[in-house]
Amino acid sequence: MAKQTWNATRISYWQKQRAAGKWRFVRKYGARWGILMFIAFMIFHLITRVNFNSPDWQAQLWASIITNLITWSIGGLLFGLVVWYTNERSFRRFQQQQQASSASSDSSTND
């Protein structure tokens, strides 16, 4: 994963996300990703897996829908959590670096 820099816009954005809370972030971004993946894989399954010439095509379709709903609901939740914790870790490291550089500049001005 590419290392992202923390500029003023990103800091402000992440502080707002943090204030709203982890689970709201996970629902918002994890659900978006999960819905997109659900749609993509449903299209894929409709093209490749569901045999509309078969007498049980409706059962195949429902099995695909249920499987994809479960898979991408869990996947979206996990995706949202991974993004949250990745951003949190990166933001905390950034804050520690800022504090360290601030402390070192304070100690050098006191000398």
Short mmCIF file of C-alpha atoms in Angstrom, two decimals:
data_model
loop_
_atom_site.label_atom_id
_atom_site.label_comp_id
_atom_site.label_asym_id
_atom_site.label_seq_id
_atom_site.Cartn_x
_atom_site.Cartn_y
_atom_site.Cartn_z
CA MET A 1 0.00 0.00 0.00
CA ALA A 2 1.32 3.44 -0.90
CA LYS A 3 2.33 5.67 1.96
CA GLN A 4 0.07 8.70 2.13
CA THR A 5 1.10 12.07 3.44
CA TRP A 6 -0.96 14.00 5.96
CA ASN A 7 -1.81 17.43 4.57
CA ALA A 8 -4.25 19.90 6.15
CA THR A 9 -7.20 18.59 4.11
CA ARG A 10 -6.58 14.97 5.04
CA ILE A 11 -6.04 15.83 8.71
CA SER A 12 -9.32 17.75 8.83
CA TYR A 13 -11.16 14.94 7.02
CA TRP A 14 -9.82 12.23 9.32
CA GLN A 15 -10.55 14.24 12.47
CA LYS A 16 -14.19 14.55 11.34
CA GLN A 17 -14.35 10.81 10.62
CA ARG A 18 -12.86 10.01 14.03
CA ALA A 19 -15.35 12.31 15.76
CA ALA A 20 -18.25 10.53 14.03
CA GLY A 21 -16.93 7.19 15.29
CA LYS A 22 -15.49 3.95 14.03
CA TRP A 23 -18.74 2.09 13.43
CA ARG A 24 -20.31 4.92 11.47
CA PHE A 25 -17.20 5.01 9.27
CA VAL A 26 -17.27 1.22 8.84
CA ARG A 27 -20.97 1.24 7.93
CA LYS A 28 -20.53 4.11 5.49
CA TYR A 29 -17.39 3.04 3.64
CA GLY A 30 -17.58 -0.70 4.19
CA ALA A 31 -21.18 -0.76 2.98
CA ARG A 32 -20.30 1.22 -0.15
CA TRP A 33 -17.51 -1.17 -1.01
CA GLY A 34 -19.65 -4.21 -0.17
CA ILE A 35 -22.53 -2.99 -2.35
CA LEU A 36 -20.21 -2.34 -5.29
CA MET A 37 -18.68 -5.79 -4.93
CA PHE A 38 -22.11 -7.40 -4.59
CA ILE A 39 -23.27 -5.76 -7.83
CA ALA A 40 -20.07 -6.68 -9.68
CA PHE A 41 -20.15 -10.31 -8.59
CA MET A 42 -23.88 -10.65 -9.23
CA ILE A 43 -23.29 -9.52 -12.80
CA PHE A 44 -20.39 -11.97 -13.04
CA HIS A 45 -22.52 -14.81 -11.65
CA LEU A 46 -25.44 -13.98 -13.92
CA ILE A 47 -23.13 -14.19 -16.91
CA THR A 48 -21.09 -17.23 -15.89
CA ARG A 49 -22.90 -19.29 -13.27
CA VAL A 50 -26.68 -19.09 -13.65
CA ASN A 51 -27.92 -21.36 -16.43
CA PHE A 52 -31.20 -19.81 -17.54
CA ASN A 53 -31.92 -22.88 -19.71
CA SER A 54 -31.97 -25.09 -16.63
CA PRO A 55 -35.30 -25.88 -14.96
CA ASP A 56 -33.85 -24.81 -11.60
CA TRP A 57 -32.43 -21.47 -12.77
CA GLN A 58 -34.42 -19.61 -10.12
CA ALA A 59 -32.85 -21.70 -7.37
CA GLN A 60 -29.41 -21.00 -8.86
CA LEU A 61 -30.20 -17.30 -8.96
CA TRP A 62 -31.39 -17.19 -5.34
CA ALA A 63 -28.39 -19.21 -4.19
CA SER A 64 -26.11 -16.73 -5.93
CA ILE A 65 -27.92 -13.74 -4.41
CA ILE A 66 -27.81 -15.16 -0.88
CA THR A 67 -24.18 -16.25 -1.18
CA ASN A 68 -23.11 -12.86 -2.50
CA LEU A 69 -25.11 -10.94 0.10
CA ILE A 70 -23.50 -12.84 2.94
CA THR A 71 -20.02 -12.74 1.41
CA TRP A 72 -19.98 -9.03 0.58
CA SER A 73 -21.71 -7.95 3.78
CA ILE A 74 -18.93 -9.60 5.77
CA GLY A 75 -16.34 -8.40 3.25
CA GLY A 76 -17.61 -4.82 3.47
CA LEU A 77 -17.46 -4.92 7.26
CA LEU A 78 -13.89 -6.24 7.18
CA PHE A 79 -12.88 -3.73 4.49
CA GLY A 80 -14.26 -0.84 6.53
CA LEU A 81 -12.43 -2.04 9.65
CA VAL A 82 -9.14 -2.47 7.80
CA VAL A 83 -9.39 1.04 6.31
CA TRP A 84 -10.28 2.50 9.73
CA TYR A 85 -7.37 0.85 11.54
CA THR A 86 -4.94 1.63 8.72
CA ASN A 87 -5.89 5.31 8.81
CA GLU A 88 -5.81 5.38 12.61
CA ARG A 89 -2.33 3.86 12.76
CA SER A 90 -1.04 6.23 10.10
CA PHE A 91 -2.64 9.25 11.80
CA ARG A 92 -1.21 8.32 15.21
CA ARG A 93 2.27 7.91 13.72
CA PHE A 94 1.90 11.31 12.09
CA GLN A 95 0.86 12.85 15.42
CA GLN A 96 3.82 11.23 17.20
CA GLN A 97 6.20 12.57 14.55
CA GLN A 98 4.69 16.04 14.92
CA GLN A 99 5.05 15.90 18.71
CA ALA A 100 8.63 14.64 18.45
CA SER A 101 9.62 17.37 15.99
CA SER A 102 7.83 19.96 18.13
CA ALA A 103 9.62 18.73 21.26
CA SER A 104 13.00 18.73 19.53
CA SER A 105 12.48 22.26 18.20
CA ASP A 106 11.36 23.41 21.66
CA SER A 107 14.46 21.92 23.29
CA SER A 108 16.76 23.50 20.69
CA THR A 109 15.24 26.95 21.26
CA ASN A 110 15.71 26.61 25.03
CA ASP A 111 19.46 25.96 24.69
#
